[in-house]
């Protein structure tokens, strides 16, 4: 199958997942020299301390009621993990409340939904859900939209989904190197 073929084609320079460093309390210069410049992946623990979005989690799981109260009326793009559309997944827009209801109901695998590309930071500028880590403060990808807010767009996305949701093999927007943070659960 495709995944086995892709794994067999990894070069010796491509580190397996087990070799990704996990660090905490790293300074900018060390991050740049050890990870950014050599283009090496790293997991930085502890970056979410003090983030308001941590309130979305209760007992290690999403607080569906809190998310509904704060963002239930938002329209979000939802990928249907069980329905292919060419090389991607079928998508539709729905209210966040409806997405959360489907998730919380424990949909069967074929009906799993994945909230994709929710422009949370753009639509809730005053909410202050997270603080941009200094390592990623040179955000050239969003500089254009920050200078032109009337265009109503950005490249800051929030993703959510139950265990088993996924996204097809892809490259990040404009072939950039995106950073992401998991508030709960894990990304495989």
mmCIF file of C-alpha atoms in Angstrom:
data_model
loop_
_atom_site.group_PDB
_atom_site.id
_atom_site.type_symbol
_atom_site.label_atom_id
_atom_site.label_comp_id
_atom_site.label_asym_id
_atom_site.label_seq_id
_atom_site.Cartn_x
_atom_site.Cartn_y
_atom_site.Cartn_z
ATOM 1 C CA UNK A 1 0.000 0.000 0.000
ATOM 2 C CA UNK A 2 0.979 3.653 -0.435
ATOM 3 C CA UNK A 3 2.099 4.295 3.160
ATOM 4 C CA UNK A 4 4.392 1.258 3.249
ATOM 5 C CA UNK A 5 5.951 2.353 -0.063
ATOM 6 C CA UNK A 6 6.511 5.901 1.248
ATOM 7 C CA UNK A 7 8.156 4.596 4.434
ATOM 8 C CA UNK A 8 10.411 2.263 2.458
ATOM 9 C CA UNK A 9 11.627 5.259 0.417
ATOM 10 C CA UNK A 10 12.826 7.242 3.435
ATOM 11 C CA UNK A 11 16.441 8.248 3.126
ATOM 12 C CA UNK A 12 18.956 7.630 5.931
ATOM 13 C CA UNK A 13 18.842 11.395 6.626
ATOM 14 C CA UNK A 14 15.127 11.204 7.451
ATOM 15 C CA UNK A 15 14.832 10.531 11.186
ATOM 16 C CA UNK A 16 12.135 8.127 12.340
ATOM 17 C CA UNK A 17 9.549 9.563 14.717
ATOM 18 C CA UNK A 18 11.306 8.030 17.716
ATOM 19 C CA UNK A 19 14.320 10.277 17.132
ATOM 20 C CA UNK A 20 12.458 13.599 17.310
ATOM 21 C CA UNK A 21 13.868 15.565 20.239
ATOM 22 C CA UNK A 22 11.553 16.662 23.032
ATOM 23 C CA UNK A 23 12.720 19.775 24.870
ATOM 24 C CA UNK A 24 11.467 22.258 27.435
ATOM 25 C CA UNK A 25 12.657 25.762 28.332
ATOM 26 C CA UNK A 26 14.763 26.190 25.185
ATOM 27 C CA UNK A 27 16.045 29.628 24.226
ATOM 28 C CA UNK A 28 15.673 31.178 20.772
ATOM 29 C CA UNK A 29 19.335 30.908 19.805
ATOM 30 C CA UNK A 30 19.492 27.205 20.667
ATOM 31 C CA UNK A 31 16.237 26.551 18.818
ATOM 32 C CA UNK A 32 17.539 28.333 15.737
ATOM 33 C CA UNK A 33 20.964 26.639 15.726
ATOM 34 C CA UNK A 34 19.870 23.121 16.680
ATOM 35 C CA UNK A 35 16.487 22.808 14.931
ATOM 36 C CA UNK A 36 15.508 25.646 12.594
ATOM 37 C CA UNK A 37 18.733 26.038 10.635
ATOM 38 C CA UNK A 38 19.336 22.297 10.083
ATOM 39 C CA UNK A 39 15.583 21.836 9.397
ATOM 40 C CA UNK A 40 15.194 19.257 12.164
ATOM 41 C CA UNK A 41 11.813 18.561 13.809
ATOM 42 C CA UNK A 42 11.413 19.112 17.536
ATOM 43 C CA UNK A 43 8.656 18.881 20.134
ATOM 44 C CA UNK A 44 8.749 21.795 22.574
ATOM 45 C CA UNK A 45 6.886 20.976 25.772
ATOM 46 C CA UNK A 46 5.269 23.534 28.052
ATOM 47 C CA UNK A 47 4.448 26.230 25.479
ATOM 48 C CA UNK A 48 0.755 26.226 26.389
ATOM 49 C CA UNK A 49 1.230 27.314 30.011
ATOM 50 C CA UNK A 50 -0.998 30.310 30.592
ATOM 51 C CA UNK A 51 -2.910 30.039 27.303
ATOM 52 C CA UNK A 52 -6.624 30.817 27.556
ATOM 53 C CA UNK A 53 -7.414 27.969 25.137
ATOM 54 C CA UNK A 54 -6.417 25.529 27.884
ATOM 55 C CA UNK A 55 -9.890 26.315 29.284
ATOM 56 C CA UNK A 56 -11.275 24.288 26.341
ATOM 57 C CA UNK A 57 -9.998 21.142 28.070
ATOM 58 C CA UNK A 58 -11.462 19.415 31.129
ATOM 59 C CA UNK A 59 -9.953 16.232 32.585
ATOM 60 C CA UNK A 60 -7.732 15.803 29.525
ATOM 61 C CA UNK A 61 -10.648 15.918 27.065
ATOM 62 C CA UNK A 62 -12.448 18.656 25.116
ATOM 63 C CA UNK A 63 -14.966 20.623 27.164
ATOM 64 C CA UNK A 64 -17.762 20.429 24.603
ATOM 65 C CA UNK A 65 -20.112 22.626 26.611
ATOM 66 C CA UNK A 66 -17.521 25.381 26.960
ATOM 67 C CA UNK A 67 -16.686 25.226 23.246
ATOM 68 C CA UNK A 68 -20.400 25.366 22.356
ATOM 69 C CA UNK A 69 -20.971 28.369 24.627
ATOM 70 C CA UNK A 70 -17.971 30.313 23.327
ATOM 71 C CA UNK A 71 -17.919 29.347 19.634
ATOM 72 C CA UNK A 72 -21.062 27.360 18.803
ATOM 73 C CA UNK A 73 -22.322 29.890 16.242
ATOM 74 C CA UNK A 74 -19.048 29.931 14.244
ATOM 75 C CA UNK A 75 -19.191 28.454 10.756
ATOM 76 C CA UNK A 76 -16.351 25.964 10.297
ATOM 77 C CA UNK A 77 -15.067 23.836 7.449
ATOM 78 C CA UNK A 78 -15.477 20.146 8.249
ATOM 79 C CA UNK A 79 -13.767 17.273 6.444
ATOM 80 C CA UNK A 80 -15.611 13.969 6.228
ATOM 81 C CA UNK A 81 -12.903 11.422 7.008
ATOM 82 C CA UNK A 82 -14.884 8.545 5.495
ATOM 83 C CA UNK A 83 -15.604 10.215 2.139
ATOM 84 C CA UNK A 84 -12.881 10.850 -0.423
ATOM 85 C CA UNK A 85 -13.016 13.685 -2.937
ATOM 86 C CA UNK A 86 -10.258 13.050 -5.470
ATOM 87 C CA UNK A 87 -7.030 13.153 -3.414
ATOM 88 C CA UNK A 88 -8.687 14.923 -0.488
ATOM 89 C CA UNK A 89 -11.758 14.478 1.686
ATOM 90 C CA UNK A 90 -15.269 15.696 1.022
ATOM 91 C CA UNK A 91 -15.910 18.897 2.959
ATOM 92 C CA UNK A 92 -18.801 21.014 4.089
ATOM 93 C CA UNK A 93 -19.376 24.108 6.183
ATOM 94 C CA UNK A 94 -21.387 23.745 9.367
ATOM 95 C CA UNK A 95 -21.909 25.479 12.683
ATOM 96 C CA UNK A 96 -19.322 24.624 15.301
ATOM 97 C CA UNK A 97 -22.174 23.549 17.589
ATOM 98 C CA UNK A 98 -23.315 20.918 15.063
ATOM 99 C CA UNK A 99 -19.750 19.671 14.592
ATOM 100 C CA UNK A 100 -19.283 19.351 18.365
ATOM 101 C CA UNK A 101 -22.596 17.504 18.717
ATOM 102 C CA UNK A 102 -21.495 14.950 16.086
ATOM 103 C CA UNK A 103 -18.128 14.523 17.804
ATOM 104 C CA UNK A 104 -19.601 14.138 21.268
ATOM 105 C CA UNK A 105 -22.190 11.628 20.057
ATOM 106 C CA UNK A 106 -19.411 9.144 19.217
ATOM 107 C CA UNK A 107 -19.953 8.791 15.477
ATOM 108 C CA UNK A 108 -18.865 5.538 13.860
ATOM 109 C CA UNK A 109 -15.556 5.608 11.954
ATOM 110 C CA UNK A 110 -17.137 6.114 8.521
ATOM 111 C CA UNK A 111 -18.904 9.244 9.802
ATOM 112 C CA UNK A 112 -15.990 10.897 11.615
ATOM 113 C CA UNK A 113 -15.700 14.648 11.064
ATOM 114 C CA UNK A 114 -12.560 16.761 11.318
ATOM 115 C CA UNK A 115 -12.794 20.530 11.864
ATOM 116 C CA UNK A 116 -10.227 21.857 9.400
ATOM 117 C CA UNK A 117 -8.837 25.326 8.788
ATOM 118 C CA UNK A 118 -11.011 27.132 11.362
ATOM 119 C CA UNK A 119 -9.808 30.740 11.310
ATOM 120 C CA UNK A 120 -10.151 30.997 15.089
ATOM 121 C CA UNK A 121 -7.471 33.660 15.663
ATOM 122 C CA UNK A 122 -8.851 35.861 12.883
ATOM 123 C CA UNK A 123 -12.492 35.646 13.950
ATOM 124 C CA UNK A 124 -11.767 35.962 17.681
ATOM 125 C CA UNK A 125 -8.910 38.484 17.816
ATOM 126 C CA UNK A 126 -9.925 39.781 21.246
ATOM 127 C CA UNK A 127 -10.248 36.305 22.788
ATOM 128 C CA UNK A 128 -6.494 35.792 23.184
ATOM 129 C CA UNK A 129 -6.545 31.997 22.953
ATOM 130 C CA UNK A 130 -2.784 31.620 22.719
ATOM 131 C CA UNK A 131 0.489 33.526 22.817
ATOM 132 C CA UNK A 132 2.743 33.200 19.789
ATOM 133 C CA UNK A 133 5.953 31.463 20.911
ATOM 134 C CA UNK A 134 9.042 33.560 20.243
ATOM 135 C CA UNK A 135 10.444 30.814 18.012
ATOM 136 C CA UNK A 136 7.703 31.509 15.478
ATOM 137 C CA UNK A 137 7.481 35.292 15.812
ATOM 138 C CA UNK A 138 8.926 35.812 12.312
ATOM 139 C CA UNK A 139 5.547 35.009 10.776
ATOM 140 C CA UNK A 140 6.180 36.106 7.196
ATOM 141 C CA UNK A 141 3.287 33.977 5.975
ATOM 142 C CA UNK A 142 0.731 36.122 7.831
ATOM 143 C CA UNK A 143 2.503 39.484 7.483
ATOM 144 C CA UNK A 144 0.511 40.382 4.340
ATOM 145 C CA UNK A 145 -2.866 39.685 5.964
ATOM 146 C CA UNK A 146 -1.870 41.406 9.199
ATOM 147 C CA UNK A 147 -1.126 44.553 7.161
ATOM 148 C CA UNK A 148 -4.436 44.222 5.245
ATOM 149 C CA UNK A 149 -7.123 43.192 7.795
ATOM 150 C CA UNK A 150 -9.883 44.336 5.429
ATOM 151 C CA UNK A 151 -9.132 41.262 3.301
ATOM 152 C CA UNK A 152 -10.527 39.085 6.102
ATOM 153 C CA UNK A 153 -8.118 36.171 5.845
ATOM 154 C CA UNK A 154 -5.066 34.615 7.477
ATOM 155 C CA UNK A 155 -3.061 31.395 7.670
ATOM 156 C CA UNK A 156 -3.641 30.738 11.376
ATOM 157 C CA UNK A 157 -5.811 27.668 11.678
ATOM 158 C CA UNK A 158 -7.311 25.595 14.440
ATOM 159 C CA UNK A 159 -8.043 21.893 13.950
ATOM 160 C CA UNK A 160 -10.210 19.555 15.999
ATOM 161 C CA UNK A 161 -11.309 15.979 15.727
ATOM 162 C CA UNK A 162 -12.075 12.776 17.542
ATOM 163 C CA UNK A 163 -9.663 9.860 17.700
ATOM 164 C CA UNK A 164 -9.401 8.326 14.241
ATOM 165 C CA UNK A 165 -9.839 11.564 12.297
ATOM 166 C CA UNK A 166 -7.129 12.310 9.796
ATOM 167 C CA UNK A 167 -6.014 14.420 6.879
ATOM 168 C CA UNK A 168 -4.561 13.052 3.643
ATOM 169 C CA UNK A 169 -0.844 13.318 2.936
ATOM 170 C CA UNK A 170 -0.212 16.958 2.059
ATOM 171 C CA UNK A 171 2.200 19.865 2.160
ATOM 172 C CA UNK A 172 1.522 22.798 4.433
ATOM 173 C CA UNK A 173 0.150 26.007 2.929
ATOM 174 C CA UNK A 174 2.496 27.533 0.340
ATOM 175 C CA UNK A 175 4.923 24.694 1.192
ATOM 176 C CA UNK A 176 5.792 26.479 4.405
ATOM 177 C CA UNK A 177 6.771 24.890 7.694
ATOM 178 C CA UNK A 178 3.832 25.233 10.015
ATOM 179 C CA UNK A 179 3.931 24.841 13.770
ATOM 180 C CA UNK A 180 1.124 23.234 15.679
ATOM 181 C CA UNK A 181 0.169 22.578 19.279
ATOM 182 C CA UNK A 182 -1.979 19.835 20.732
ATOM 183 C CA UNK A 183 -4.073 20.890 23.701
ATOM 184 C CA UNK A 184 -5.199 17.314 24.245
ATOM 185 C CA UNK A 185 -4.966 14.049 22.394
ATOM 186 C CA UNK A 186 -2.184 13.374 19.956
ATOM 187 C CA UNK A 187 -1.329 13.787 16.313
ATOM 188 C CA UNK A 188 0.106 10.756 14.610
#
